Every structure is written in C-alpha cells, then in structure tokens.
mmCIF file of C-alpha atoms in Angstrom:
data_model
loop_
_atom_site.group_PDB
_atom_site.id
_atom_site.type_symbol
_atom_site.label_atom_id
_atom_site.label_comp_id
_atom_site.label_asym_id
_atom_site.label_seq_id
_atom_site.Cartn_x
_atom_site.Cartn_y
_atom_site.Cartn_z
ATOM 1 C CA MET A 153 97.446 72.559 140.457
ATOM 2 C CA ASP A 154 98.868 69.229 139.391
ATOM 3 C CA VAL A 155 99.086 68.957 135.627
ATOM 4 C CA LEU A 156 97.525 65.502 135.845
ATOM 5 C CA THR A 157 94.320 66.743 137.461
ATOM 6 C CA LYS A 158 93.839 70.147 135.902
ATOM 7 C CA THR A 159 90.510 70.838 134.280
ATOM 8 C CA ILE A 160 90.309 71.238 130.511
ATOM 9 C CA THR A 161 87.410 72.618 128.524
ATOM 10 C CA LEU A 162 86.567 71.016 125.202
ATOM 11 C CA THR A 163 83.980 71.899 122.611
ATOM 12 C CA ILE A 164 82.149 68.750 121.559
ATOM 13 C CA ASN A 165 79.550 68.975 118.794
ATOM 14 C CA GLY A 166 79.378 72.700 119.437
ATOM 15 C CA GLU A 167 78.788 72.373 123.203
ATOM 16 C CA PRO A 168 81.376 73.130 125.920
ATOM 17 C CA LEU A 169 82.414 70.298 128.233
ATOM 18 C CA ALA A 170 84.726 70.652 131.263
ATOM 19 C CA LEU A 171 86.753 67.596 132.198
ATOM 20 C CA SER A 172 89.233 66.942 134.964
ATOM 21 C CA GLY A 173 92.280 64.758 134.659
ATOM 22 C CA PRO A 174 94.303 63.776 131.634
ATOM 23 C CA HIS A 175 92.242 62.764 128.657
ATOM 24 C CA ASN A 176 92.718 61.218 125.292
ATOM 25 C CA VAL A 177 90.106 60.469 122.658
ATOM 26 C CA ALA A 178 89.590 56.917 123.944
ATOM 27 C CA THR A 179 88.873 57.994 127.521
ATOM 28 C CA LEU A 180 86.618 60.796 126.282
ATOM 29 C CA VAL A 181 84.507 58.442 124.147
ATOM 30 C CA ALA A 182 84.217 56.081 127.121
ATOM 31 C CA HIS A 183 83.370 58.991 129.452
ATOM 32 C CA LEU A 184 80.577 60.046 127.101
ATOM 33 C CA GLY A 185 79.176 56.507 127.115
ATOM 34 C CA LEU A 186 79.495 56.039 123.353
ATOM 35 C CA ASP A 187 80.083 52.767 121.527
ATOM 36 C CA VAL A 188 83.459 53.266 119.917
ATOM 37 C CA ARG A 189 82.531 51.003 116.985
ATOM 38 C CA LYS A 190 79.623 53.218 115.934
ATOM 39 C CA VAL A 191 81.108 56.701 115.946
ATOM 40 C CA ALA A 192 83.748 58.721 114.149
ATOM 41 C CA VAL A 193 85.747 61.556 115.649
ATOM 42 C CA GLU A 194 87.191 64.721 114.183
ATOM 43 C CA LEU A 195 89.623 66.696 116.349
ATOM 44 C CA ASN A 196 90.259 70.296 115.332
ATOM 45 C CA ARG A 197 88.958 69.431 111.840
ATOM 46 C CA GLU A 198 91.267 66.423 111.428
ATOM 47 C CA ILE A 199 89.983 62.826 111.391
ATOM 48 C CA VAL A 200 91.199 60.740 114.324
ATOM 49 C CA PRO A 201 91.625 57.121 113.179
ATOM 50 C CA ARG A 202 89.955 54.727 115.610
ATOM 51 C CA SER A 203 93.219 52.846 116.111
ATOM 52 C CA THR A 204 94.870 55.987 117.508
ATOM 53 C CA TYR A 205 92.179 57.106 120.008
ATOM 54 C CA GLY A 206 94.250 56.024 123.014
ATOM 55 C CA ALA A 207 97.325 57.811 121.734
ATOM 56 C CA THR A 208 95.596 61.086 120.874
ATOM 57 C CA PRO A 209 95.755 63.440 123.882
ATOM 58 C CA LEU A 210 93.257 66.232 124.358
ATOM 59 C CA ALA A 211 94.200 69.742 125.383
ATOM 60 C CA ASP A 212 92.293 72.716 126.720
ATOM 61 C CA GLY A 213 90.383 74.428 123.931
ATOM 62 C CA ASP A 214 90.245 71.425 121.577
ATOM 63 C CA SER A 215 87.190 71.189 119.377
ATOM 64 C CA LEU A 216 85.713 67.825 118.478
ATOM 65 C CA GLU A 217 82.965 66.534 116.244
ATOM 66 C CA ILE A 218 81.610 63.092 117.108
ATOM 67 C CA VAL A 219 79.226 61.657 114.515
ATOM 68 C CA HIS A 220 77.332 58.493 113.679
ATOM 69 C CA PHE A 221 75.033 57.231 110.946
ATOM 70 C CA ILE A 222 71.353 58.076 111.011
ATOM 71 C CA GLY A 223 68.525 57.576 108.537
ATOM 72 C CA GLY A 224 68.899 59.575 105.350
ATOM 73 C CA GLY A 225 68.019 59.515 101.676
ATOM 74 C CA MET B 214 61.537 32.368 88.048
ATOM 75 C CA ASP B 215 61.597 30.338 84.846
ATOM 76 C CA SER B 216 64.403 29.733 82.393
ATOM 77 C CA LEU B 217 63.697 32.970 80.517
ATOM 78 C CA THR B 218 64.166 35.123 83.589
ATOM 79 C CA PRO B 219 67.414 34.153 85.260
ATOM 80 C CA THR B 220 67.362 34.486 89.005
ATOM 81 C CA THR B 221 70.241 36.916 88.920
ATOM 82 C CA ASP B 222 70.626 39.961 86.722
ATOM 83 C CA PRO B 223 73.316 41.832 88.599
ATOM 84 C CA TRP B 224 74.598 45.328 88.007
ATOM 85 C CA THR B 225 78.013 46.551 89.037
ATOM 86 C CA VAL B 226 79.207 49.837 90.491
ATOM 87 C CA ALA B 227 82.860 50.481 91.351
ATOM 88 C CA GLY B 228 83.614 46.766 91.160
ATOM 89 C CA ARG B 229 80.810 45.738 93.523
ATOM 90 C CA SER B 230 77.939 43.648 92.167
ATOM 91 C CA PHE B 231 74.349 43.811 93.355
ATOM 92 C CA ASN B 232 71.374 41.671 92.413
ATOM 93 C CA SER B 233 68.793 44.168 93.638
ATOM 94 C CA ARG B 234 68.310 47.184 91.420
ATOM 95 C CA LEU B 235 66.477 49.059 94.139
ATOM 96 C CA ILE B 236 68.491 51.214 96.534
ATOM 97 C CA VAL B 237 66.546 52.572 99.460
ATOM 98 C CA GLY B 238 67.021 55.522 101.740
ATOM 99 C CA THR B 239 66.741 55.119 105.503
ATOM 100 C CA GLY B 240 65.322 58.562 106.307
ATOM 101 C CA LYS B 241 61.833 59.757 107.312
ATOM 102 C CA TYR B 242 60.590 56.493 108.849
ATOM 103 C CA VAL B 243 58.469 56.661 112.002
ATOM 104 C CA ASP B 244 60.936 54.455 113.874
ATOM 105 C CA LEU B 245 63.901 52.147 113.450
ATOM 106 C CA PRO B 246 61.943 48.847 113.546
ATOM 107 C CA THR B 247 59.791 50.071 110.633
ATOM 108 C CA THR B 248 62.937 51.155 108.800
ATOM 109 C CA ALA B 249 64.372 47.665 109.198
ATOM 110 C CA ALA B 250 61.178 45.888 108.148
ATOM 111 C CA ALA B 251 60.660 48.061 105.074
ATOM 112 C CA ILE B 252 64.243 47.621 103.905
ATOM 113 C CA GLU B 253 63.904 43.877 104.356
ATOM 114 C CA ALA B 254 60.712 43.906 102.265
ATOM 115 C CA SER B 255 62.342 46.012 99.552
ATOM 116 C CA GLY B 256 65.024 43.407 98.906
ATOM 117 C CA ALA B 257 67.578 46.223 98.685
ATOM 118 C CA GLU B 258 71.230 45.418 99.213
ATOM 119 C CA MET B 259 72.426 49.022 99.367
ATOM 120 C CA VAL B 260 71.005 51.742 101.619
ATOM 121 C CA THR B 261 71.743 55.438 101.856
ATOM 122 C CA VAL B 262 72.533 56.894 105.264
ATOM 123 C CA ALA B 263 73.286 60.341 106.649
ATOM 124 C CA VAL B 264 76.135 61.412 108.937
ATOM 125 C CA ARG B 265 75.171 63.530 111.949
ATOM 126 C CA ARG B 266 76.431 64.546 115.374
ATOM 127 C CA VAL B 267 75.691 61.995 118.094
ATOM 128 C CA ASN B 268 73.226 63.063 120.758
ATOM 129 C CA LEU B 269 75.521 63.361 123.765
ATOM 130 C CA SER B 270 72.598 63.658 126.161
ATOM 131 C CA ASP B 271 71.349 60.190 125.184
ATOM 132 C CA PRO B 272 74.420 58.158 124.214
ATOM 133 C CA LYS B 273 72.671 54.806 124.620
ATOM 134 C CA ALA B 274 69.798 55.666 122.247
ATOM 135 C CA PRO B 275 69.338 52.966 119.597
ATOM 136 C CA MET B 276 71.364 53.617 116.481
ATOM 137 C CA LEU B 277 70.571 52.854 112.853
ATOM 138 C CA GLN B 278 73.320 50.234 112.797
ATOM 139 C CA ASP B 279 71.491 48.256 115.501
ATOM 140 C CA TYR B 280 68.553 47.781 113.122
ATOM 141 C CA VAL B 281 70.108 47.973 109.648
ATOM 142 C CA SER B 282 73.311 46.007 109.861
ATOM 143 C CA PRO B 283 76.232 47.368 107.846
ATOM 144 C CA SER B 284 77.471 43.805 107.513
ATOM 145 C CA ARG B 285 74.288 42.866 105.677
ATOM 146 C CA TYR B 286 73.634 46.060 103.699
ATOM 147 C CA THR B 287 76.125 48.195 101.833
ATOM 148 C CA TYR B 288 75.951 51.618 103.481
ATOM 149 C CA LEU B 289 76.079 54.511 101.066
ATOM 150 C CA PRO B 290 76.793 57.605 103.193
ATOM 151 C CA ASN B 291 75.395 60.818 101.754
ATOM 152 C CA THR B 292 76.300 64.485 102.017
ATOM 153 C CA ALA B 293 72.785 65.734 102.699
ATOM 154 C CA GLY B 294 72.940 69.126 104.357
ATOM 155 C CA CYS B 295 76.333 70.003 102.899
ATOM 156 C CA PHE B 296 76.405 73.127 100.799
ATOM 157 C CA THR B 297 80.106 73.370 99.999
ATOM 158 C CA ALA B 298 82.829 71.042 98.752
ATOM 159 C CA ASP B 299 84.617 71.468 102.081
ATOM 160 C CA ASP B 300 81.563 70.350 104.086
ATOM 161 C CA ALA B 301 81.051 67.356 101.795
ATOM 162 C CA VAL B 302 84.655 66.218 102.087
ATOM 163 C CA ARG B 303 84.668 66.624 105.889
ATOM 164 C CA THR B 304 81.401 64.713 106.248
ATOM 165 C CA LEU B 305 82.464 61.815 104.057
ATOM 166 C CA ARG B 306 85.893 61.561 105.670
ATOM 167 C CA LEU B 307 84.036 61.031 108.941
ATOM 168 C CA ALA B 308 81.788 58.466 107.249
ATOM 169 C CA ARG B 309 84.830 56.659 105.903
ATOM 170 C CA GLU B 310 86.326 56.541 109.388
ATOM 171 C CA ALA B 311 83.025 55.405 110.958
ATOM 172 C CA GLY B 312 82.420 52.641 108.468
ATOM 173 C CA GLY B 313 85.452 52.200 106.307
ATOM 174 C CA TRP B 314 83.508 52.855 103.109
ATOM 175 C CA ASN B 315 84.875 54.621 100.086
ATOM 176 C CA LEU B 316 81.649 54.355 98.100
ATOM 177 C CA VAL B 317 79.610 57.477 98.797
ATOM 178 C CA LYS B 318 76.647 59.472 97.555
ATOM 179 C CA LEU B 319 77.430 63.088 96.805
ATOM 180 C CA GLU B 320 74.541 65.502 96.863
ATOM 181 C CA VAL B 321 74.923 69.246 97.054
ATOM 182 C CA LEU B 322 71.529 70.886 96.987
ATOM 183 C CA GLY B 323 70.197 74.342 96.463
ATOM 184 C CA PRO B 324 67.683 75.883 98.885
ATOM 185 C CA PRO B 325 63.979 75.014 99.189
ATOM 186 C CA PRO B 326 61.525 74.869 97.543
ATOM 187 C CA THR B 327 63.432 73.173 94.708
ATOM 188 C CA LEU B 328 66.311 71.469 96.574
ATOM 189 C CA TYR B 329 67.595 71.178 93.034
ATOM 190 C CA PRO B 330 71.166 69.892 92.626
ATOM 191 C CA ASP B 331 73.622 72.800 92.754
ATOM 192 C CA MET B 332 75.724 71.604 89.853
ATOM 193 C CA ALA B 333 78.576 74.103 90.201
ATOM 194 C CA ALA B 334 79.071 73.068 93.829
ATOM 195 C CA THR B 335 78.503 69.394 92.957
ATOM 196 C CA LEU B 336 81.263 69.450 90.339
ATOM 197 C CA GLU B 337 83.657 71.118 92.763
ATOM 198 C CA ALA B 338 82.855 68.657 95.557
ATOM 199 C CA ALA B 339 83.121 65.672 93.207
ATOM 200 C CA ALA B 340 86.625 66.755 92.199
ATOM 201 C CA ALA B 341 87.682 67.129 95.839
ATOM 202 C CA LEU B 342 86.225 63.746 96.850
ATOM 203 C CA ILE B 343 87.758 61.860 93.923
ATOM 204 C CA LYS B 344 91.112 63.430 94.737
ATOM 205 C CA ASP B 345 90.676 62.199 98.317
ATOM 206 C CA GLY B 346 90.168 58.612 97.152
ATOM 207 C CA PHE B 347 86.377 58.343 97.305
ATOM 208 C CA GLU B 348 84.246 56.446 94.814
ATOM 209 C CA VAL B 349 81.517 58.931 94.097
ATOM 210 C CA MET B 350 77.949 58.138 93.106
ATOM 211 C CA VAL B 351 76.624 61.573 92.298
ATOM 212 C CA TYR B 352 73.139 63.039 92.538
ATOM 213 C CA CYS B 353 72.723 65.504 89.694
ATOM 214 C CA SER B 354 70.372 67.408 87.466
ATOM 215 C CA ASP B 355 68.935 65.690 84.386
ATOM 216 C CA ASP B 356 71.493 67.516 82.263
ATOM 217 C CA PRO B 357 73.349 65.217 79.841
ATOM 218 C CA ILE B 358 76.304 67.604 79.532
ATOM 219 C CA ALA B 359 76.837 67.888 83.283
ATOM 220 C CA ALA B 360 76.322 64.125 83.632
ATOM 221 C CA LYS B 361 79.022 63.439 81.064
ATOM 222 C CA ARG B 362 81.371 65.867 82.785
ATOM 223 C CA LEU B 363 80.855 64.088 86.114
ATOM 224 C CA GLU B 364 81.541 60.745 84.452
ATOM 225 C CA ASP B 365 84.677 62.058 82.760
ATOM 226 C CA MET B 366 85.921 63.346 86.140
ATOM 227 C CA GLY B 367 85.728 59.814 87.497
ATOM 228 C CA CYS B 368 82.348 59.542 89.234
ATOM 229 C CA VAL B 369 81.376 55.856 89.423
ATOM 230 C CA ALA B 370 77.622 56.354 88.974
ATOM 231 C CA ILE B 371 75.438 59.162 87.674
ATOM 232 C CA MET B 372 72.174 59.718 89.556
ATOM 233 C CA PRO B 373 69.913 62.297 87.917
ATOM 234 C CA LEU B 374 66.724 63.291 89.655
ATOM 235 C CA GLY B 375 63.417 62.089 88.225
ATOM 236 C CA ALA B 376 61.619 64.964 89.970
ATOM 237 C CA PRO B 377 62.292 67.140 93.028
ATOM 238 C CA ILE B 378 63.218 65.265 96.223
ATOM 239 C CA GLY B 379 60.158 63.977 98.041
ATOM 240 C CA SER B 380 57.750 65.289 95.361
ATOM 241 C CA GLY B 381 56.542 61.865 94.249
ATOM 242 C CA LEU B 382 55.964 63.187 90.724
ATOM 243 C CA GLY B 383 57.783 60.420 88.859
ATOM 244 C CA VAL B 384 60.205 60.925 85.994
ATOM 245 C CA GLN B 385 59.390 64.373 84.609
ATOM 246 C CA ASN B 386 61.946 64.459 81.818
ATOM 247 C CA PRO B 387 62.317 60.962 80.373
ATOM 248 C CA LEU B 388 63.977 62.249 77.215
ATOM 249 C CA MET B 389 66.950 63.669 79.125
ATOM 250 C CA ILE B 390 67.197 60.627 81.401
ATOM 251 C CA GLN B 391 67.350 58.480 78.274
ATOM 252 C CA MET B 392 70.034 60.691 76.723
ATOM 253 C CA ILE B 393 72.110 60.441 79.895
ATOM 254 C CA ILE B 394 71.757 56.634 79.843
ATOM 255 C CA GLU B 395 72.750 56.411 76.175
ATOM 256 C CA ASN B 396 75.835 58.570 76.708
ATOM 257 C CA ALA B 397 77.063 56.938 79.914
ATOM 258 C CA LYS B 398 79.541 54.119 80.384
ATOM 259 C CA VAL B 399 78.973 54.062 84.156
ATOM 260 C CA PRO B 400 75.697 53.068 85.838
ATOM 261 C CA VAL B 401 72.856 55.581 85.699
ATOM 262 C CA LEU B 402 70.308 55.595 88.520
ATOM 263 C CA VAL B 403 67.167 57.656 88.854
ATOM 264 C CA ASP B 404 67.392 59.224 92.289
ATOM 265 C CA ALA B 405 64.536 61.264 93.750
ATOM 266 C CA GLY B 406 61.015 61.842 92.561
ATOM 267 C CA VAL B 407 59.597 58.328 92.587
ATOM 268 C CA GLY B 408 56.083 58.431 94.061
ATOM 269 C CA THR B 409 54.738 54.944 93.583
ATOM 270 C CA ALA B 410 55.685 51.597 92.079
ATOM 271 C CA TYR B 411 54.980 52.456 88.465
ATOM 272 C CA ASP B 412 57.340 55.442 88.625
ATOM 273 C CA ALA B 413 60.122 52.990 89.468
ATOM 274 C CA THR B 414 58.954 50.676 86.696
ATOM 275 C CA PHE B 415 58.977 53.556 84.215
ATOM 276 C CA ALA B 416 62.495 54.604 85.236
ATOM 277 C CA MET B 417 63.744 51.051 84.794
ATOM 278 C CA GLU B 418 62.014 50.738 81.411
ATOM 279 C CA LEU B 419 64.036 53.726 80.260
ATOM 280 C CA GLY B 420 67.129 51.593 80.825
ATOM 281 C CA CYS B 421 68.392 52.819 84.182
ATOM 282 C CA ASP B 422 70.681 50.440 86.021
ATOM 283 C CA ALA B 423 68.868 50.982 89.308
ATOM 284 C CA VAL B 424 66.476 53.306 91.134
ATOM 285 C CA LEU B 425 66.902 55.019 94.491
ATOM 286 C CA VAL B 426 63.766 55.481 96.599
ATOM 287 C CA ASN B 427 63.257 56.925 100.065
ATOM 288 C CA SER B 428 60.196 59.124 100.662
ATOM 289 C CA ALA B 429 57.816 57.048 98.530
ATOM 290 C CA ILE B 430 58.396 54.069 100.811
ATOM 291 C CA ALA B 431 59.008 55.769 104.153
ATOM 292 C CA MET B 432 56.021 58.130 103.879
ATOM 293 C CA ALA B 433 53.542 55.608 102.412
ATOM 294 C CA GLN B 434 50.632 54.689 104.667
ATOM 295 C CA ASN B 435 52.089 51.180 104.830
ATOM 296 C CA PRO B 436 55.829 51.489 104.219
ATOM 297 C CA ILE B 437 56.459 47.740 104.327
ATOM 298 C CA LEU B 438 53.830 47.036 101.669
ATOM 299 C CA MET B 439 55.099 49.898 99.517
ATOM 300 C CA ALA B 440 58.653 48.575 99.846
ATOM 301 C CA ARG B 441 57.452 45.261 98.466
ATOM 302 C CA ALA B 442 55.608 47.106 95.667
ATOM 303 C CA MET B 443 58.775 49.016 94.745
ATOM 304 C CA LYS B 444 60.709 45.759 94.592
ATOM 305 C CA ALA B 445 58.148 44.333 92.179
ATOM 306 C CA GLY B 446 58.002 47.597 90.219
ATOM 307 C CA VAL B 447 61.748 47.735 89.714
ATOM 308 C CA GLU B 448 61.842 44.089 88.675
ATOM 309 C CA ALA B 449 58.944 44.571 86.239
ATOM 310 C CA GLY B 450 60.606 47.588 84.643
ATOM 311 C CA ARG B 451 63.925 45.822 84.314
ATOM 312 C CA LEU B 452 62.344 42.753 82.715
ATOM 313 C CA ALA B 453 60.321 44.927 80.339
ATOM 314 C CA PHE B 454 63.441 46.857 79.350
ATOM 315 C CA ARG B 455 65.279 43.637 78.616
ATOM 316 C CA ALA B 456 62.288 42.204 76.760
ATOM 317 C CA GLY B 457 62.064 45.190 74.407
ATOM 318 C CA ARG B 458 58.696 46.850 74.231
ATOM 319 C CA ILE B 459 56.530 47.113 71.100
ATOM 320 C CA PRO B 460 56.648 50.381 69.194
ATOM 321 C CA LYS B 461 53.930 52.862 69.993
ATOM 322 C CA ARG B 462 51.554 53.469 67.076
ATOM 323 C CA ALA B 463 48.727 55.849 66.468
ATOM 324 C CA SER B 464 46.222 53.305 65.235
ATOM 325 C CA ALA B 465 44.773 49.980 66.310
ATOM 326 C CA ASN B 466 46.248 46.658 65.234
ATOM 327 C CA PRO B 467 44.063 43.611 65.918
ATOM 328 C CA SER B 468 45.366 40.966 68.254
ATOM 329 C CA SER B 469 43.273 38.167 66.710
ATOM 330 C CA PRO B 470 43.780 36.873 63.154
ATOM 331 C CA THR B 471 41.595 38.598 60.567
ATOM 332 C CA THR B 472 41.451 35.459 58.399
ATOM 333 C CA GLY B 473 39.560 32.174 58.880
ATOM 334 C CA LEU B 474 36.406 33.849 60.083
ATOM 335 C CA ILE B 475 33.158 31.879 59.751
ATOM 336 C CA ARG B 476 30.786 33.146 57.115
#
C-alpha cells in the first residue's frame, strides 16, 4: 500500500478514529469540522501550538485530546 | 452616583484592573442564551470557565465563546474535575493554548459530599502551575495559615470558600475570612457558598476584594434577576465596607435628641 494513502488509527478524546491518507493536526481539525480558533489540541500529552498544526504530522497510534471552553464555576 | 461614591472603585489582580467586584461562573445554566443574559445583568467583567473535551459527534454545536465573548469578558479557566497537580497543569496548559490566558483558577477538590478544597494537592498543583508561568488565583479552605502559604508561593489571589460549593449557606466562618484578609497582600475573594444577595454583601463588608458566584445565580428561579441582585449586593457591601460601619452594642442608643422636649 502506498504510504500516502495508508490508513492510520488515532485515539481522539478516548475514542478510536481510522483515517486514510496523510494527516497533520490542521487537516484532522478540519476533517472533524471543528473551528480551529475555539479548540486546543494535545498530542501524546504535549500541547500543539495552533501555529504549528499544519506542520505537525500524525502517525498510527497517536493519542489526541481536543478541548474547548464550556460553562463552569 | 454622587460625588461621595466615585463611579469607579477598581481592584487589581496580577496587574489587571476590574471595576466590577463580582466574578461569575458560567456553569449550571439551562442554556447559553440565559448564561449570556445573566452575565450581562451581573455587570461582571471576569467569568470562570471549564475546559472539556469537544463533542466530536456534534462539532457545530454552539460553544460558550459564541455567547460569552472572550474579547469582552476576561476568561478565568478553572481546574474543576482535576484531582492531581498533573491533571491541573495539563488542563490549564490546554486552556492557555485555547485562549492565550495565563490567569487561571486553581481548584483541587476532595470527594462529595464536601467537595472541600484538598489543600495538600492544591499546594502541590499551585507550585507546578507557578513554575509553568501561570498566574494562579487559588480556591482554598478558610485556613489563614494555608492562605498565607499560597500567597508566599506566588499565588496572585486567595479565594477561600464561604461555604461548600453550591450549598448557598453564605459565609460560615467570617472570623477566618477576616483573618485571611488582614494577613494578605494579594486580593482575597470569597468563592463558593453564596446563596443570595445579602451573602455577597456580607462577604464584601468583611473587606473582600471581590466575590465569585455561580450556583446562586444560575440555579435561581430567575437567574437574570438574581444576577442583577448580586451586582447590587456586592456594590452595597463594598460601599458599606468603605463607609465603616457603627460598632455593635448590646443596648439601645436613641436616634433622636433627648433634649429640647416639650413639657
């Protein structure tokens, strides 16, 4: 299988997600339909700065947390 | 406002000044429009928010930011739900990345039914957050020794509870709140326990710099009206504190002159 189209499996917010094709954090956030200005991303327990989303590739087995602000006291 | 009550009476935390001495939480409201309307009515300039996983099955669901603009209100991200220093640091690093804010509310709680501040874990998390460059406003027990320790570590505001979170019991230990205020060089806020407007007034009369209220507004039958009441209550307490109350006495003292009476 071509490396560019192979399927990777990520864990996002504790749930598995299979994706085909090369991915970085920017394309993942777009794929998920999220507004990039309103979320923050942690990849394998490290913060991914928003300015580096496009330059942060994702690999099979990566674990991500994607969070936003909600009501709280 | 007249000349005796200047229109601004700001307080300052970590170099930021606020005219409103009421900070409101954004949790427990029935919906986001009510959240927005109540916060507007409260006059608050700072709001607490929580950090949670996005719902990937509904990515276009309205978000808090759509209703409570971070450009209008200072967001104070909290660590609710974190039980260790590591969780708190991870959560607030994400908050910092999401919003760019260094000013945060640290709360590390024990289990129900008290949800009392876990002070050992709070001290550990505060140290880790300060080391990581955060400006920490810290929820804590009404313990003047622990409060002083948190201040000495570098916390930018001390926020003892008035009563258990969501209890609505008002300030249960005014003596210790007062001792914390007298010993502190950083702002002291009563956080948690306010039930109605006079609880906020009472906290402010003790000399607090500000009061933090969530449940009492969000869970009131009319949250928008209660938000307005809290605004007035905080202002009344602040003015009364500045005015200096009369001493309490155990006997009556007539208000009208006792001389010049007709005979």
